[in-house]
PDB file of C-alpha atoms in Angstrom:
ATOM      1  CA  MET A   1      34.755 -22.361  32.712  1.00  0.00           C
ATOM      2  CA  PHE A   2      33.418 -21.583  29.092  1.00  0.00           C
ATOM      3  CA  ILE A   3      33.430 -23.385  26.068  1.00  0.00           C
ATOM      4  CA  GLY A   4      32.712 -21.703  22.722  1.00  0.00           C
ATOM      5  CA  ALA A   5      31.053 -23.813  19.999  1.00  0.00           C
ATOM      6  CA  LEU A   6      30.471 -22.616  16.104  1.00  0.00           C
ATOM      7  CA  GLU A   7      28.283 -24.877  13.894  1.00  0.00           C
ATOM      8  CA  ALA A   8      29.787 -23.547  10.432  1.00  0.00           C
ATOM      9  CA  GLY A   9      26.937 -23.920   8.064  1.00  0.00           C
ATOM     10  CA  GLY A  10      26.542 -22.744   4.044  1.00  0.00           C
ATOM     11  CA  THR A  11      24.112 -20.869   4.928  1.00  0.00           C
ATOM     12  CA  LYS A  12      24.507 -19.236   8.695  1.00  0.00           C
ATOM     13  CA  MET A  13      27.578 -19.420  11.047  1.00  0.00           C
ATOM     14  CA  VAL A  14      25.852 -19.760  14.489  1.00  0.00           C
ATOM     15  CA  CYS A  15      28.528 -18.968  17.390  1.00  0.00           C
ATOM     16  CA  SER A  16      27.647 -20.438  20.921  1.00  0.00           C
ATOM     17  CA  ILE A  17      28.635 -20.242  24.743  1.00  0.00           C
ATOM     18  CA  GLY A  18      28.169 -23.244  26.938  1.00  0.00           C
ATOM     19  CA  SER A  19      29.493 -25.253  29.506  1.00  0.00           C
ATOM     20  CA  PRO A  20      31.745 -28.655  28.851  1.00  0.00           C
ATOM     21  CA  GLN A  21      29.027 -30.649  29.736  1.00  0.00           C
ATOM     22  CA  GLY A  22      26.789 -28.942  26.625  1.00  0.00           C
ATOM     23  CA  SER A  23      24.780 -26.980  27.754  1.00  0.00           C
ATOM     24  CA  VAL A  24      24.403 -23.177  25.926  1.00  0.00           C
ATOM     25  CA  LEU A  25      24.286 -19.977  28.047  1.00  0.00           C
ATOM     26  CA  GLN A  26      24.407 -17.962  24.971  1.00  0.00           C
ATOM     27  CA  ARG A  27      24.038 -17.571  21.212  1.00  0.00           C
ATOM     28  CA  ALA A  28      24.733 -15.585  18.153  1.00  0.00           C
ATOM     29  CA  SER A  29      23.944 -16.302  14.504  1.00  0.00           C
ATOM     30  CA  PHE A  30      25.802 -14.552  11.116  1.00  0.00           C
ATOM     31  CA  PRO A  31      25.402 -14.936   7.393  1.00  0.00           C
ATOM     32  CA  THR A  32      27.952 -17.186   6.201  1.00  0.00           C
ATOM     33  CA  ALA A  33      29.421 -14.324   3.731  1.00  0.00           C
ATOM     34  CA  SER A  34      33.245 -14.664   2.417  1.00  0.00           C
ATOM     35  CA  PRO A  35      35.867 -14.773   5.547  1.00  0.00           C
ATOM     36  CA  GLU A  36      36.699 -12.078   5.405  1.00  0.00           C
ATOM     37  CA  VAL A  37      33.589 -11.011   6.333  1.00  0.00           C
ATOM     38  CA  THR A  38      32.204 -13.652   8.485  1.00  0.00           C
ATOM     39  CA  VAL A  39      35.264 -14.635  10.718  1.00  0.00           C
ATOM     40  CA  PRO A  40      35.702 -11.163  12.851  1.00  0.00           C
ATOM     41  CA  GLN A  41      32.264 -11.525  13.322  1.00  0.00           C
ATOM     42  CA  ILE A  42      32.704 -15.133  14.635  1.00  0.00           C
ATOM     43  CA  VAL A  43      35.683 -14.066  16.540  1.00  0.00           C
ATOM     44  CA  ASP A  44      34.303 -10.610  18.325  1.00  0.00           C
ATOM     45  CA  PHE A  45      31.057 -12.730  19.442  1.00  0.00           C
ATOM     46  CA  ILE A  46      33.346 -15.245  20.889  1.00  0.00           C
ATOM     47  CA  SER A  47      35.802 -13.282  22.617  1.00  0.00           C
ATOM     48  CA  LYS A  48      33.709 -11.451  24.287  1.00  0.00           C
ATOM     49  CA  PHE A  49      33.305 -14.028  27.177  1.00  0.00           C
ATOM     50  CA  ASN A  50      37.165 -15.262  27.662  1.00  0.00           C
ATOM     51  CA  VAL A  51      36.686 -19.002  26.372  1.00  0.00           C
ATOM     52  CA  ASP A  52      38.925 -21.870  27.597  1.00  0.00           C
ATOM     53  CA  ALA A  53      38.746 -23.573  24.403  1.00  0.00           C
ATOM     54  CA  LEU A  54      35.911 -23.851  21.034  1.00  0.00           C
ATOM     55  CA  GLY A  55      34.939 -26.618  19.425  1.00  0.00           C
ATOM     56  CA  ILE A  56      33.768 -26.531  15.361  1.00  0.00           C
ATOM     57  CA  GLY A  57      31.124 -28.728  13.517  1.00  0.00           C
ATOM     58  CA  SER A  58      31.760 -27.766  10.214  1.00  0.00           C
ATOM     59  CA  PHE A  59      29.979 -27.865   6.342  1.00  0.00           C
ATOM     60  CA  GLY A  60      32.676 -29.431   4.682  1.00  0.00           C
ATOM     61  CA  PRO A  61      34.290 -31.681   2.643  1.00  0.00           C
ATOM     62  CA  LEU A  62      37.174 -30.763   5.590  1.00  0.00           C
ATOM     63  CA  ASP A  63      40.503 -31.796   5.408  1.00  0.00           C
ATOM     64  CA  LEU A  64      40.631 -34.497   8.621  1.00  0.00           C
ATOM     65  CA  ASN A  65      44.332 -35.671   8.965  1.00  0.00           C
ATOM     66  CA  PRO A  66      45.726 -34.325  11.878  1.00  0.00           C
ATOM     67  CA  ASP A  67      49.069 -34.927   9.977  1.00  0.00           C
ATOM     68  CA  SER A  68      48.242 -32.634   7.047  1.00  0.00           C
ATOM     69  CA  PRO A  69      49.696 -29.412   6.512  1.00  0.00           C
ATOM     70  CA  GLY A  70      46.136 -28.235   5.583  1.00  0.00           C
ATOM     71  CA  TYR A  71      44.025 -29.981   8.923  1.00  0.00           C
ATOM     72  CA  GLY A  72      41.234 -28.379   9.530  1.00  0.00           C
ATOM     73  CA  SER A  73      40.468 -26.300   6.130  1.00  0.00           C
ATOM     74  CA  ILE A  74      37.856 -26.884   4.288  1.00  0.00           C
ATOM     75  CA  THR A  75      38.641 -28.587   0.879  1.00  0.00           C
ATOM     76  CA  LEU A  76      36.225 -28.864  -1.895  1.00  0.00           C
ATOM     77  CA  SER A  77      33.341 -26.501  -0.782  1.00  0.00           C
ATOM     78  CA  PRO A  78      30.572 -25.664  -3.602  1.00  0.00           C
ATOM     79  CA  LYS A  79      31.307 -22.029  -1.497  1.00  0.00           C
ATOM     80  CA  LEU A  80      33.907 -20.745  -3.621  1.00  0.00           C
ATOM     81  CA  GLY A  81      35.487 -18.638  -0.679  1.00  0.00           C
ATOM     82  CA  TRP A  82      35.871 -21.089   1.452  1.00  0.00           C
ATOM     83  CA  GLN A  83      37.333 -23.257  -0.327  1.00  0.00           C
ATOM     84  CA  GLY A  84      40.819 -24.283   1.264  1.00  0.00           C
ATOM     85  CA  TYR A  85      40.345 -21.774   4.057  1.00  0.00           C
ATOM     86  CA  PRO A  86      42.215 -22.696   7.287  1.00  0.00           C
ATOM     87  CA  LEU A  87      39.069 -22.565   9.523  1.00  0.00           C
ATOM     88  CA  LEU A  88      40.736 -24.362  12.513  1.00  0.00           C
ATOM     89  CA  ARG A  89      43.665 -22.349  12.522  1.00  0.00           C
ATOM     90  CA  GLU A  90      42.551 -18.776  11.776  1.00  0.00           C
ATOM     91  CA  LEU A  91      40.289 -19.114  15.053  1.00  0.00           C
ATOM     92  CA  GLU A  92      42.693 -21.433  17.423  1.00  0.00           C
ATOM     93  CA  ASP A  93      45.103 -18.508  16.397  1.00  0.00           C
ATOM     94  CA  ARG A  94      42.900 -15.376  16.318  1.00  0.00           C
ATOM     95  CA  LEU A  95      41.210 -16.714  19.936  1.00  0.00           C
ATOM     96  CA  GLY A  96      44.268 -17.974  20.989  1.00  0.00           C
ATOM     97  CA  VAL A  97      42.526 -21.442  22.616  1.00  0.00           C
ATOM     98  CA  PRO A  98      42.450 -24.612  21.774  1.00  0.00           C
ATOM     99  CA  ALA A  99      39.882 -25.583  19.683  1.00  0.00           C
ATOM    100  CA  ALA A 100      38.676 -28.979  17.481  1.00  0.00           C
ATOM    101  CA  ILE A 101      37.066 -29.686  14.702  1.00  0.00           C
ATOM    102  CA  ASP A 102      34.735 -31.974  12.800  1.00  0.00           C
ATOM    103  CA  THR A 103      32.272 -32.341  10.326  1.00  0.00           C
ATOM    104  CA  ASP A 104      28.966 -30.841  11.488  1.00  0.00           C
ATOM    105  CA  VAL A 105      27.230 -33.986  11.156  1.00  0.00           C
ATOM    106  CA  ASN A 106      30.071 -35.748  13.120  1.00  0.00           C
ATOM    107  CA  ALA A 107      29.367 -33.981  16.023  1.00  0.00           C
ATOM    108  CA  ALA A 108      25.654 -33.971  16.092  1.00  0.00           C
ATOM    109  CA  ALA A 109      26.573 -37.710  16.240  1.00  0.00           C
ATOM    110  CA  LEU A 110      29.299 -37.173  19.045  1.00  0.00           C
ATOM    111  CA  ALA A 111      26.443 -35.703  21.206  1.00  0.00           C
ATOM    112  CA  GLU A 112      23.468 -38.323  20.820  1.00  0.00           C
ATOM    113  CA  TYR A 113      26.233 -41.014  21.195  1.00  0.00           C
ATOM    114  CA  GLN A 114      27.081 -39.825  24.563  1.00  0.00           C
ATOM    115  CA  MET A 115      24.142 -37.751  25.894  1.00  0.00           C
ATOM    116  CA  GLY A 116      20.875 -38.233  23.344  1.00  0.00           C
ATOM    117  CA  ALA A 117      19.462 -41.612  21.611  1.00  0.00           C
ATOM    118  CA  GLY A 118      22.915 -43.197  21.542  1.00  0.00           C
ATOM    119  CA  LYS A 119      23.887 -43.110  25.095  1.00  0.00           C
ATOM    120  CA  GLY A 120      25.387 -46.497  26.577  1.00  0.00           C
ATOM    121  CA  LEU A 121      25.632 -48.043  23.377  1.00  0.00           C
ATOM    122  CA  SER A 122      29.145 -48.502  21.588  1.00  0.00           C
ATOM    123  CA  SER A 123      27.833 -47.079  17.838  1.00  0.00           C
ATOM    124  CA  LEU A 124      25.406 -44.586  16.733  1.00  0.00           C
ATOM    125  CA  LEU A 125      25.009 -43.219  12.414  1.00  0.00           C
ATOM    126  CA  TYR A 126      23.784 -39.545  12.823  1.00  0.00           C
ATOM    127  CA  VAL A 127      22.181 -38.928   9.434  1.00  0.00           C
ATOM    128  CA  THR A 128      20.746 -34.939   8.328  1.00  0.00           C
ATOM    129  CA  VAL A 129      18.440 -34.630   5.565  1.00  0.00           C
ATOM    130  CA  GLY A 130      17.820 -30.813   5.198  1.00  0.00           C
ATOM    131  CA  THR A 131      19.555 -28.557   2.444  1.00  0.00           C
ATOM    132  CA  GLY A 132      21.989 -31.555   2.273  1.00  0.00           C
ATOM    133  CA  ILE A 133      22.438 -34.977   3.440  1.00  0.00           C
ATOM    134  CA  GLY A 134      25.416 -35.955   5.434  1.00  0.00           C
ATOM    135  CA  GLY A 135      26.592 -38.736   7.965  1.00  0.00           C
ATOM    136  CA  GLY A 136      28.298 -39.205  10.708  1.00  0.00           C
ATOM    137  CA  LEU A 137      29.257 -42.503  12.373  1.00  0.00           C
ATOM    138  CA  ILE A 138      30.936 -42.934  16.353  1.00  0.00           C
ATOM    139  CA  ILE A 139      32.380 -46.384  16.932  1.00  0.00           C
ATOM    140  CA  GLY A 140      33.662 -46.665  20.681  1.00  0.00           C
ATOM    141  CA  GLY A 141      33.188 -43.345  21.169  1.00  0.00           C
ATOM    142  CA  GLU A 142      35.022 -41.691  18.325  1.00  0.00           C
ATOM    143  CA  PRO A 143      33.694 -40.294  14.876  1.00  0.00           C
ATOM    144  CA  VAL A 144      34.967 -42.906  11.719  1.00  0.00           C
ATOM    145  CA  HIS A 145      37.301 -40.184   9.634  1.00  0.00           C
ATOM    146  CA  GLY A 146      38.891 -43.090   7.492  1.00  0.00           C
ATOM    147  CA  LEU A 147      40.569 -41.912   4.246  1.00  0.00           C
ATOM    148  CA  VAL A 148      38.487 -38.420   4.421  1.00  0.00           C
ATOM    149  CA  HIS A 149      35.827 -38.231   6.395  1.00  0.00           C
ATOM    150  CA  PRO A 150      32.443 -40.425   5.399  1.00  0.00           C
ATOM    151  CA  GLU A 151      30.111 -38.798   2.534  1.00  0.00           C
ATOM    152  CA  LEU A 152      27.019 -40.497   3.066  1.00  0.00           C
ATOM    153  CA  GLY A 153      24.949 -38.041   1.484  1.00  0.00           C
ATOM    154  CA  HIS A 154      26.775 -39.127  -2.001  1.00  0.00           C
ATOM    155  CA  MET A 155      25.704 -42.665  -1.683  1.00  0.00           C
ATOM    156  CA  LEU A 156      24.469 -44.003  -4.958  1.00  0.00           C
ATOM    157  CA  LEU A 157      21.073 -45.047  -4.957  1.00  0.00           C
ATOM    158  CA  ALA A 158      18.758 -47.235  -7.462  1.00  0.00           C
ATOM    159  CA  PRO A 159      16.002 -44.768  -8.592  1.00  0.00           C
ATOM    160  CA  GLN A 160      12.621 -45.823  -7.524  1.00  0.00           C
ATOM    161  CA  GLU A 161      10.010 -46.125 -10.331  1.00  0.00           C
ATOM    162  CA  GLY A 162       7.766 -43.569 -11.767  1.00  0.00           C
ATOM    163  CA  ASP A 163      10.282 -40.920  -9.997  1.00  0.00           C
ATOM    164  CA  PRO A 164      10.084 -37.935 -12.363  1.00  0.00           C
ATOM    165  CA  MET A 165      13.364 -36.979 -11.394  1.00  0.00           C
ATOM    166  CA  PRO A 166      15.117 -40.310 -11.601  1.00  0.00           C
ATOM    167  CA  ASP A 167      18.721 -38.854 -11.617  1.00  0.00           C
ATOM    168  CA  GLY A 168      18.714 -36.012  -9.133  1.00  0.00           C
ATOM    169  CA  MET A 169      19.988 -33.010  -8.903  1.00  0.00           C
ATOM    170  CA  CYS A 170      23.723 -33.530  -7.697  1.00  0.00           C
ATOM    171  CA  PRO A 171      26.377 -31.992  -9.651  1.00  0.00           C
ATOM    172  CA  PHE A 172      28.753 -34.801  -8.869  1.00  0.00           C
ATOM    173  CA  HIS A 173      26.888 -37.850  -9.516  1.00  0.00           C
ATOM    174  CA  ARG A 174      23.233 -39.194 -10.803  1.00  0.00           C
ATOM    175  CA  HIS A 175      20.956 -40.654  -8.492  1.00  0.00           C
ATOM    176  CA  CYS A 176      23.079 -40.407  -5.278  1.00  0.00           C
ATOM    177  CA  LEU A 177      21.137 -39.941  -1.695  1.00  0.00           C
ATOM    178  CA  GLU A 178      21.232 -36.581  -1.737  1.00  0.00           C
ATOM    179  CA  GLY A 179      20.642 -35.564  -5.620  1.00  0.00           C
ATOM    180  CA  LEU A 180      17.025 -37.569  -4.850  1.00  0.00           C
ATOM    181  CA  ALA A 181      16.207 -37.110  -1.074  1.00  0.00           C
ATOM    182  CA  SER A 182      17.571 -33.874   0.165  1.00  0.00           C
ATOM    183  CA  GLY A 183      14.995 -30.581   0.997  1.00  0.00           C
ATOM    184  CA  PRO A 184      16.368 -28.505  -2.958  1.00  0.00           C
ATOM    185  CA  ALA A 185      15.825 -31.910  -4.643  1.00  0.00           C
ATOM    186  CA  ILE A 186      12.336 -32.270  -2.965  1.00  0.00           C
ATOM    187  CA  GLU A 187      11.220 -28.948  -3.887  1.00  0.00           C
ATOM    188  CA  LYS A 188      12.753 -29.339  -7.439  1.00  0.00           C
ATOM    189  CA  ARG A 189      11.188 -32.671  -8.261  1.00  0.00           C
ATOM    190  CA  TRP A 190       7.686 -31.173  -7.358  1.00  0.00           C
ATOM    191  CA  GLY A 191       7.883 -27.770  -7.446  1.00  0.00           C
ATOM    192  CA  LEU A 192       6.599 -27.340  -4.247  1.00  0.00           C
ATOM    193  CA  SER A 193       8.493 -26.486  -0.908  1.00  0.00           C
ATOM    194  CA  ALA A 194       8.403 -29.762   1.235  1.00  0.00           C
ATOM    195  CA  LYS A 195       7.145 -27.535   3.672  1.00  0.00           C
ATOM    196  CA  LEU A 196       3.886 -26.795   2.362  1.00  0.00           C
ATOM    197  CA  MET A 197       3.282 -30.591   1.567  1.00  0.00           C
ATOM    198  CA  THR A 198       0.502 -32.025   2.889  1.00  0.00           C
ATOM    199  CA  GLN A 199       1.165 -35.690   4.611  1.00  0.00           C
ATOM    200  CA  ASP A 200      -0.824 -37.743   1.742  1.00  0.00           C
ATOM    201  CA  HIS A 201       1.866 -35.825  -1.080  1.00  0.00           C
ATOM    202  CA  PRO A 202       3.118 -38.692  -2.882  1.00  0.00           C
ATOM    203  CA  ALA A 203       6.808 -36.894  -2.152  1.00  0.00           C
ATOM    204  CA  TRP A 204       6.587 -38.965   1.068  1.00  0.00           C
ATOM    205  CA  GLU A 205       6.216 -42.252   0.002  1.00  0.00           C
ATOM    206  CA  LEU A 206       9.340 -41.676  -2.692  1.00  0.00           C
ATOM    207  CA  GLU A 207      11.531 -39.942  -0.260  1.00  0.00           C
ATOM    208  CA  ALA A 208      10.715 -42.657   2.012  1.00  0.00           C
ATOM    209  CA  ALA A 209      11.830 -45.272  -0.129  1.00  0.00           C
ATOM    210  CA  TYR A 210      15.412 -43.028  -0.549  1.00  0.00           C
ATOM    211  CA  LEU A 211      16.093 -43.162   3.084  1.00  0.00           C
ATOM    212  CA  ALA A 212      14.716 -46.374   3.945  1.00  0.00           C
ATOM    213  CA  GLN A 213      17.543 -47.841   0.817  1.00  0.00           C
ATOM    214  CA  MET A 214      20.339 -45.637   2.957  1.00  0.00           C
ATOM    215  CA  CYS A 215      19.273 -46.965   5.830  1.00  0.00           C
ATOM    216  CA  ALA A 216      19.408 -50.766   4.569  1.00  0.00           C
ATOM    217  CA  ASN A 217      22.707 -49.824   3.111  1.00  0.00           C
ATOM    218  CA  MET A 218      24.390 -48.682   6.199  1.00  0.00           C
ATOM    219  CA  ILE A 219      22.850 -51.922   8.281  1.00  0.00           C
ATOM    220  CA  VAL A 220      24.540 -54.651   5.799  1.00  0.00           C
ATOM    221  CA  THR A 221      27.612 -52.340   6.004  1.00  0.00           C
ATOM    222  CA  VAL A 222      28.816 -50.793   9.153  1.00  0.00           C
ATOM    223  CA  SER A 223      25.719 -52.382  11.171  1.00  0.00           C
ATOM    224  CA  PRO A 224      24.944 -49.332  13.840  1.00  0.00           C
ATOM    225  CA  GLU A 225      23.474 -50.163  16.749  1.00  0.00           C
ATOM    226  CA  ILE A 226      21.182 -47.040  16.037  1.00  0.00           C
ATOM    227  CA  ILE A 227      20.226 -44.666  13.723  1.00  0.00           C
ATOM    228  CA  VAL A 228      19.157 -41.391  14.353  1.00  0.00           C
ATOM    229  CA  LEU A 229      17.810 -39.329  11.614  1.00  0.00           C
ATOM    230  CA  GLY A 230      17.411 -35.674  11.963  1.00  0.00           C
ATOM    231  CA  GLY A 231      17.761 -32.246   9.594  1.00  0.00           C
ATOM    232  CA  GLY A 232      14.859 -29.965   8.569  1.00  0.00           C
ATOM    233  CA  VAL A 233      13.286 -32.873   6.268  1.00  0.00           C
ATOM    234  CA  MET A 234      13.000 -35.047   9.213  1.00  0.00           C
ATOM    235  CA  GLN A 235      10.717 -32.538  10.837  1.00  0.00           C
ATOM    236  CA  GLN A 236       8.126 -34.627   8.837  1.00  0.00           C
ATOM    237  CA  ALA A 237       7.766 -37.103  12.036  1.00  0.00           C
ATOM    238  CA  HIS A 238       5.161 -38.979   9.821  1.00  0.00           C
ATOM    239  CA  LEU A 239       7.956 -39.929   7.424  1.00  0.00           C
ATOM    240  CA  PHE A 240       9.652 -42.161  10.354  1.00  0.00           C
ATOM    241  CA  PRO A 241       6.858 -45.055   9.972  1.00  0.00           C
ATOM    242  CA  ARG A 242       6.985 -45.178   6.589  1.00  0.00           C
ATOM    243  CA  ILE A 243      11.142 -45.211   6.347  1.00  0.00           C
ATOM    244  CA  ARG A 244      11.168 -48.283   9.163  1.00  0.00           C
ATOM    245  CA  GLU A 245       8.412 -49.990   7.200  1.00  0.00           C
ATOM    246  CA  ARG A 246      10.460 -49.669   3.839  1.00  0.00           C
ATOM    247  CA  THR A 247      13.503 -50.744   5.469  1.00  0.00           C
ATOM    248  CA  LEU A 248      11.987 -53.987   7.036  1.00  0.00           C
ATOM    249  CA  GLU A 249      10.968 -54.710   3.215  1.00  0.00           C
ATOM    250  CA  LEU A 250      14.270 -54.073   2.265  1.00  0.00           C
ATOM    251  CA  LEU A 251      16.143 -55.917   4.172  1.00  0.00           C
ATOM    252  CA  GLY A 252      13.529 -59.040   3.516  1.00  0.00           C
ATOM    253  CA  GLY A 253      13.907 -60.283   7.034  1.00  0.00           C
ATOM    254  CA  TYR A 254      17.842 -60.789   6.532  1.00  0.00           C
ATOM    255  CA  VAL A 255      19.718 -59.115   9.670  1.00  0.00           C
ATOM    256  CA  ALA A 256      18.858 -61.733  12.646  1.00  0.00           C
ATOM    257  CA  SER A 257      18.494 -58.849  15.395  1.00  0.00           C
ATOM    258  CA  GLU A 258      15.323 -57.988  17.823  1.00  0.00           C
ATOM    259  CA  LYS A 259      15.616 -54.781  16.361  1.00  0.00           C
ATOM    260  CA  ILE A 260      15.312 -55.751  12.614  1.00  0.00           C
ATOM    261  CA  THR A 261      11.776 -56.423  13.282  1.00  0.00           C
ATOM    262  CA  PRO A 262       8.064 -55.132  13.153  1.00  0.00           C
ATOM    263  CA  GLU A 263       8.460 -54.431  16.811  1.00  0.00           C
ATOM    264  CA  GLY A 264      11.838 -53.364  17.422  1.00  0.00           C
ATOM    265  CA  ILE A 265      12.596 -50.631  14.541  1.00  0.00           C
ATOM    266  CA  ALA A 266      10.652 -48.053  15.993  1.00  0.00           C
ATOM    267  CA  SER A 267      13.506 -47.825  18.645  1.00  0.00           C
ATOM    268  CA  TYR A 268      16.200 -48.812  16.539  1.00  0.00           C
ATOM    269  CA  ILE A 269      15.164 -45.475  13.337  1.00  0.00           C
ATOM    270  CA  VAL A 270      15.027 -42.310  15.591  1.00  0.00           C
ATOM    271  CA  PRO A 271      14.349 -38.900  15.930  1.00  0.00           C
ATOM    272  CA  PRO A 272      17.046 -37.038  17.351  1.00  0.00           C
ATOM    273  CA  ALA A 273      16.702 -37.218  21.286  1.00  0.00           C
ATOM    274  CA  LEU A 274      18.306 -33.422  22.133  1.00  0.00           C
ATOM    275  CA  GLY A 275      16.158 -32.322  18.841  1.00  0.00           C
ATOM    276  CA  VAL A 276      17.787 -29.209  17.345  1.00  0.00           C
ATOM    277  CA  ASN A 277      20.659 -29.065  19.672  1.00  0.00           C
ATOM    278  CA  SER A 278      22.777 -32.353  18.930  1.00  0.00           C
ATOM    279  CA  GLY A 279      25.119 -29.804  16.594  1.00  0.00           C
ATOM    280  CA  VAL A 280      25.704 -26.949  18.993  1.00  0.00           C
ATOM    281  CA  THR A 281      25.960 -29.584  21.937  1.00  0.00           C
ATOM    282  CA  GLY A 282      28.397 -31.895  19.986  1.00  0.00           C
ATOM    283  CA  ALA A 283      30.377 -28.527  19.107  1.00  0.00           C
ATOM    284  CA  LEU A 284      30.710 -27.954  22.944  1.00  0.00           C
ATOM    285  CA  LEU A 285      31.787 -31.639  23.353  1.00  0.00           C
ATOM    286  CA  LEU A 286      34.528 -31.595  21.178  1.00  0.00           C
ATOM    287  CA  GLY A 287      35.957 -27.979  22.646  1.00  0.00           C
ATOM    288  CA  ALA A 288      35.985 -29.475  26.311  1.00  0.00           C
ATOM    289  CA  ARG A 289      37.615 -32.251  24.757  1.00  0.00           C
ATOM    290  CA  ALA A 290      40.665 -29.917  22.771  1.00  0.00           C
ATOM    291  CA  LEU A 291      40.546 -28.294  26.468  1.00  0.00           C
ATOM    292  CA  ARG A 292      41.324 -31.850  27.935  1.00  0.00           C
ATOM    293  CA  GLN A 293      44.272 -32.813  25.456  1.00  0.00           C
ATOM    294  CA  ALA A 294      45.374 -29.223  25.669  1.00  0.00           C
ATOM    295  CA  GLN A 295      45.689 -30.157  29.414  1.00  0.00           C
ATOM    296  CA  GLY A 296      47.600 -33.147  28.905  1.00  0.00           C
ATOM    297  CA  GLU A 297      44.616 -35.297  29.633  1.00  0.00           C
ATOM    298  CA  THR A 298      43.715 -38.037  26.918  1.00  0.00           C
ATOM    299  CA  PRO A 299      40.404 -37.230  25.693  1.00  0.00           C
ATOM    300  CA  LYS A 300      37.943 -39.016  26.414  1.00  0.00           C
ATOM    301  CA  PRO A 301      35.158 -40.594  24.253  1.00  0.00           C
TER     302      PRO A 301
END
């Protein structure tokens, strides 16, 4: 039995073939051009493997209301050619298999919850910090959607004293998390790619301060049992101890948990246990859920 997986990104589309348990067997990548160019490439690759279902973890925003006529469509994406595109319906129709869709970060969060850093817990927050910033929240085995779905990257933060770009660079909001702490924000602020910065560059203390604000905000609002930080920027492993220290400072001893202590926080704010495979694993798990549902089973967390 094969499951197809699509990691739909703003820059590239990564297609994988794997098992319902999340093991990856084949993979291919295509640039994210227009839907007219890209979708046939996706269908051509996946259809070669006679898959039983498809799971999609996509850039957004997405319409994730099952009662909506536009369910599974990309909505107000800055990639104009994809605005309003019915991604789920098109792929489901063209491949002729059951399919499921969620945000890319919710897919990664689901994988970490079931098979990674959150295994055995009841809730998990996954945050990706890269070209953009997004967050996926799992509670009781299910991704949180709500009104639309969480847009954690647009959480408003307090600009730090001495920040040379205190308003950030988001076209929608002043001083939101993505506008202040994404990879492009780091590069625009300092005129240098994060990949080229040494560990003692002042960019990292500022980055840690903003990500710690996010962690503290999420701890006092949704109180996840673990926070997983992934994405390209978080490949800078030296950021983790800085973020943990700043988070503790911001909380000021208020949250009464062994995890929110100098001794416990290293196992609370963590990198993805699945590494760079969180997204594809999550998409495969979504596909397996779609297949079970099509077969009349109640999807299991």
